[in-house]
Amino acid sequence: MGAGHGHALHVHGHSPVHRAPAHLKILGLLGFMLLVVATPGHWHSAFGLWLALLLTVVVVARVPFRWLLPRLVVEVPFVVFAVLMPFIAHGPRVDVLGVAVSESGLLAAWTLLAKGTLGVIAGLTLAATTSPPELVRGLERLRLPSALVQIAAFMIRYLEVVADDLRRQNIALASRGFVARDPRHWPVLAKSIGALFIRSYERGERVHLAMLARGYEAVGERPTPSRATPDGFVGKAERRRRAGGPSRHDNAADEPVWGRAAGERPVDHSPGRMPS
Amino acid sequence: MHVPDGFLDAPTSLATGTVAVVGVGLALRGARRELDERTAPLAGLVAAFVFATQMVNFPVGAGTSGHLLGGALAAALVGPWTGVLVMSVVLLVQALLFADGGLTALGTNITLMGLVGVGVGWAVIVLVRALLPRRTSSVVPAAALGAAISVPVAAAAFTALFAVGGVADVPLGAVLTAMIGWHTLIGLGEAVITALVISSVVATRPDLVYAARPLLADRSLEIRTPEAVA
């Protein structure tokens, strides 16, 4: 479930795992998890091997187990499902502690728990060793469409700002004596979500206007990558050239285009470029 | 609601991954029409909003609480294509930065909560909107019904995937009944919250609600002269 996390899980460190390029870590996680998912449930020793491999990475990355263990709770809803499995599944029954349970259901429950837990530990290790901007760069190196990378970059950049907006609204409600106890209080919470949407949307418009004011242009399908700065901000000389040159109008497609075309240099995700 | 790694077998996960890639590719094309070149900053902020919204706990009683899934809400607020993009990016970031939902199950999660959740929600919204009077307030029941229907439909889609690629030999009829029964309740909660949120936005900024825009164009400026008022 998505509840309860306000900020990214990055744990600062200098281990080889922290230094590894993010796109290799994402590919590594994906490959490892595909192997784990494809492992048949009755290959118990294989799961031992996967766990040993994973724990080696965790130790090398110096991610504290005290940090890791409480965060396994994201699994809980599916643990409940897994625990029910032996009782509802078909097939021959076996006795466990005097209770007849389905043999195939028992195997399925074990498989779900083993694979799910390996997945959460591996995912947490990636999150702990990779900072959000590195992750965005990694996605870009993996050739994720640039529009998606940009949306993810903006989301990550403004996540804390929007979460802070929400926190301030909650403080304002609490200071007026509001405590959400039962569904009768939903209208108040929903109004605060509505206000949060308007604030977020208007912030998005302001961010876009401020970007335009700093020379951002929706770069066309035929951009001049050598002159435009990496993230679509166009330099003064280039703006002058475009304003005067004939190339401006033959390039003006009716269809709006993304702020950056494929094949250019990666976006600079360093903070401080964007207004808030 | 986030499916973890290993819940569905590898072939099914790869298949849903392919469906998700095609769906998000279509959404990328469609979203350009909905938001033009402002897409990146606006969709990014809306994604941050959906993420923050999922942190708001709605008390149900007896110490339990739930949170919004937001598929139908996103569809009503920013349109279906941008909605799919926003939900997909939220799920991607949750999988990579918060280990919430497995990376191999990302395709499944995007298919269920992004494509099915937003798509079904939007289809219902358009249908209901066409049946109701052409007023901006008609968007509220439309979005509520969209939320109420999209959640159990996504649960049914999950059950179908589980029937194909599930790892256990469980009676599917029972799973389907339990999943749909439970998610109909969740869908009702989602419907109430979605309606309340949409009605609060429609009351103040109807121009920001994508589903209300065609209705907004119908309104004309009414000029009241003193004689007419008297």
Tab-separated table of N, CA and C in Angstrom, chain B residues 104-163:
chain	number	residue	atom	x	y	z
B	104	THR	N	9.338	-6.391	-11.196
B	104	THR	CA	8.851	-7.300	-12.241
B	104	THR	C	7.331	-7.252	-12.330
B	105	ALA	N	6.677	-6.729	-11.280
B	105	ALA	CA	5.218	-6.611	-11.299
B	105	ALA	C	4.782	-5.221	-11.735
B	106	LEU	N	5.755	-4.369	-12.144
B	106	LEU	CA	5.411	-2.996	-12.527
B	106	LEU	C	4.437	-2.985	-13.705
B	107	GLY	N	4.686	-3.866	-14.687
B	107	GLY	CA	3.784	-3.948	-15.833
B	107	GLY	C	2.376	-4.307	-15.393
B	108	THR	N	2.272	-5.264	-14.459
B	108	THR	CA	0.966	-5.663	-13.933
B	108	THR	C	0.303	-4.495	-13.225
B	109	ASN	N	1.073	-3.801	-12.388
B	109	ASN	CA	0.494	-2.691	-11.627
B	109	ASN	C	0.053	-1.554	-12.548
B	110	ILE	N	0.892	-1.249	-13.573
B	110	ILE	CA	0.511	-0.184	-14.508
B	110	ILE	C	-0.723	-0.602	-15.299
B	111	THR	N	-0.774	-1.884	-15.714
B	111	THR	CA	-1.939	-2.355	-16.461
B	111	THR	C	-3.204	-2.246	-15.615
B	112	LEU	N	-3.125	-2.687	-14.350
B	112	LEU	CA	-4.331	-2.717	-13.526
B	112	LEU	C	-4.741	-1.322	-13.067
B	113	MET	N	-3.808	-0.600	-12.422
B	113	MET	CA	-4.189	0.669	-11.807
B	113	MET	C	-4.124	1.816	-12.799
B	114	GLY	N	-3.193	1.726	-13.763
B	114	GLY	CA	-3.092	2.786	-14.762
B	114	GLY	C	-4.103	2.585	-15.871
B	115	LEU	N	-3.888	1.534	-16.674
B	115	LEU	CA	-4.722	1.375	-17.875
B	115	LEU	C	-6.164	1.042	-17.519
B	116	VAL	N	-6.387	-0.008	-16.690
B	116	VAL	CA	-7.765	-0.411	-16.383
B	116	VAL	C	-8.425	0.623	-15.475
B	117	GLY	N	-7.719	1.022	-14.394
B	117	GLY	CA	-8.308	1.962	-13.434
B	117	GLY	C	-8.702	3.275	-14.088
B	118	VAL	N	-7.756	3.888	-14.806
B	118	VAL	CA	-8.038	5.182	-15.439
B	118	VAL	C	-8.969	4.997	-16.636
B	119	GLY	N	-8.713	3.964	-17.453
B	119	GLY	CA	-9.494	3.760	-18.675
B	119	GLY	C	-10.959	3.503	-18.380
B	120	VAL	N	-11.233	2.552	-17.484
B	120	VAL	CA	-12.629	2.240	-17.146
B	120	VAL	C	-13.279	3.444	-16.473
B	121	GLY	N	-12.521	4.089	-15.572
B	121	GLY	CA	-13.049	5.276	-14.892
B	121	GLY	C	-13.476	6.322	-15.901
B	122	TRP	N	-12.598	6.579	-16.885
B	122	TRP	CA	-12.904	7.619	-17.880
B	122	TRP	C	-14.085	7.222	-18.751
B	123	ALA	N	-14.146	5.944	-19.162
B	123	ALA	CA	-15.264	5.496	-20.004
B	123	ALA	C	-16.595	5.720	-19.279
B	124	VAL	N	-16.624	5.365	-17.995
B	124	VAL	CA	-17.863	5.547	-17.231
B	124	VAL	C	-18.192	7.028	-17.097
B	125	ILE	N	-17.152	7.848	-16.844
B	125	ILE	CA	-17.386	9.290	-16.691
B	125	ILE	C	-18.021	9.860	-17.968
B	126	VAL	N	-17.466	9.496	-19.134
B	126	VAL	CA	-17.980	10.029	-20.395
B	126	VAL	C	-19.423	9.585	-20.609
B	127	LEU	N	-19.685	8.307	-20.289
B	127	LEU	CA	-21.027	7.753	-20.479
B	127	LEU	C	-22.040	8.476	-19.591
B	128	VAL	N	-21.727	8.584	-18.310
B	128	VAL	CA	-22.667	9.199	-17.367
B	128	VAL	C	-22.852	10.681	-17.694
B	129	ARG	N	-21.743	11.332	-18.077
B	129	ARG	CA	-21.815	12.750	-18.401
B	129	ARG	C	-22.770	12.989	-19.572
B	130	ALA	N	-22.770	12.037	-20.532
B	130	ALA	CA	-23.642	12.189	-21.696
B	130	ALA	C	-25.109	12.033	-21.310
B	131	LEU	N	-25.385	11.259	-20.246
B	131	LEU	CA	-26.772	11.002	-19.862
B	131	LEU	C	-27.348	12.106	-18.977
B	132	LEU	N	-26.452	12.791	-18.253
B	132	LEU	CA	-26.925	13.791	-17.296
B	132	LEU	C	-27.083	15.145	-17.979
B	133	PRO	N	-27.814	16.086	-17.347
B	133	PRO	CA	-27.942	17.436	-17.907
B	133	PRO	C	-26.569	18.089	-18.078
B	134	ARG	N	-26.452	18.962	-19.081
B	134	ARG	CA	-25.153	19.567	-19.377
B	134	ARG	C	-24.829	20.684	-18.387
B	135	ARG	N	-24.479	20.283	-17.188
B	135	ARG	CA	-24.060	21.239	-16.154
B	135	ARG	C	-22.736	20.762	-15.590
B	136	THR	N	-21.897	21.701	-15.107
B	136	THR	CA	-20.608	21.263	-14.574
B	136	THR	C	-20.788	20.342	-13.369
B	137	SER	N	-21.901	20.533	-12.635
B	137	SER	CA	-22.090	19.699	-11.447
B	137	SER	C	-22.359	18.239	-11.818
B	138	SER	N	-22.700	17.976	-13.087
B	138	SER	CA	-22.936	16.583	-13.503
B	138	SER	C	-21.653	15.761	-13.455
B	139	VAL	N	-20.507	16.438	-13.450
B	139	VAL	CA	-19.239	15.718	-13.425
B	139	VAL	C	-19.070	14.967	-12.099
B	140	VAL	N	-19.689	15.496	-11.037
B	140	VAL	CA	-19.497	14.891	-9.716
B	140	VAL	C	-20.063	13.460	-9.661
B	141	PRO	N	-21.378	13.258	-9.982
B	141	PRO	CA	-21.851	11.864	-9.993
B	141	PRO	C	-21.143	11.015	-11.036
B	142	ALA	N	-20.748	11.614	-12.167
B	142	ALA	CA	-20.049	10.845	-13.203
B	142	ALA	C	-18.736	10.299	-12.656
B	143	ALA	N	-17.955	11.165	-11.980
B	143	ALA	CA	-16.670	10.728	-11.434
B	143	ALA	C	-16.877	9.696	-10.330
B	144	ALA	N	-17.937	9.880	-9.518
B	144	ALA	CA	-18.210	8.926	-8.443
B	144	ALA	C	-18.490	7.547	-9.013
B	145	LEU	N	-19.325	7.511	-10.034
B	145	LEU	CA	-19.660	6.218	-10.644
B	145	LEU	C	-18.424	5.619	-11.316
B	146	GLY	N	-17.621	6.479	-11.943
B	146	GLY	CA	-16.379	6.013	-12.548
B	146	GLY	C	-15.491	5.330	-11.525
B	147	ALA	N	-15.354	5.955	-10.353
B	147	ALA	CA	-14.523	5.365	-9.296
B	147	ALA	C	-15.142	4.074	-8.794
B	148	ALA	N	-16.489	4.095	-8.569
B	148	ALA	CA	-17.161	2.925	-8.002
B	148	ALA	C	-17.038	1.720	-8.922
B	149	ILE	N	-17.028	1.950	-10.221
B	149	ILE	CA	-16.978	0.816	-11.155
B	149	ILE	C	-15.543	0.410	-11.466
B	150	SER	N	-14.630	1.405	-11.578
B	150	SER	CA	-13.273	1.056	-12.012
B	150	SER	C	-12.542	0.204	-10.985
B	151	VAL	N	-12.815	0.391	-9.698
B	151	VAL	CA	-12.069	-0.375	-8.685
B	151	VAL	C	-12.413	-1.871	-8.741
B	152	PRO	N	-13.714	-2.267	-8.699
B	152	PRO	CA	-13.977	-3.721	-8.832
B	152	PRO	C	-13.580	-4.282	-10.193
B	153	VAL	N	-13.648	-3.478	-11.263
B	153	VAL	CA	-13.227	-3.986	-12.571
B	153	VAL	C	-11.728	-4.293	-12.550
B	154	ALA	N	-10.928	-3.387	-11.921
B	154	ALA	CA	-9.487	-3.645	-11.806
B	154	ALA	C	-9.248	-4.908	-10.980
B	155	ALA	N	-10.061	-5.107	-9.924
B	155	ALA	CA	-9.914	-6.312	-9.103
B	155	ALA	C	-10.249	-7.552	-9.920
B	156	ALA	N	-11.295	-7.458	-10.765
B	156	ALA	CA	-11.653	-8.596	-11.620
B	156	ALA	C	-10.541	-8.872	-12.622
B	157	ALA	N	-9.919	-7.801	-13.145
B	157	ALA	CA	-8.807	-7.976	-14.083
B	157	ALA	C	-7.642	-8.672	-13.382
B	158	PHE	N	-7.406	-8.288	-12.125
B	158	PHE	CA	-6.335	-8.950	-11.372
B	158	PHE	C	-6.646	-10.435	-11.220
B	159	THR	N	-7.918	-10.765	-10.910
B	159	THR	CA	-8.294	-12.169	-10.755
B	159	THR	C	-8.085	-12.934	-12.055
B	160	ALA	N	-8.395	-12.277	-13.172
B	160	ALA	CA	-8.187	-12.929	-14.474
B	160	ALA	C	-6.700	-13.215	-14.686
B	161	LEU	N	-5.852	-12.235	-14.352
B	161	LEU	CA	-4.409	-12.452	-14.484
B	161	LEU	C	-3.958	-13.577	-13.555
B	162	PHE	N	-4.536	-13.600	-12.359
B	162	PHE	CA	-4.170	-14.633	-11.385
B	162	PHE	C	-4.577	-16.012	-11.903
B	163	ALA	N	-5.719	-16.067	-12.620
B	163	ALA	CA	-6.155	-17.347	-13.192
B	163	ALA	C	-5.163	-17.827	-14.235
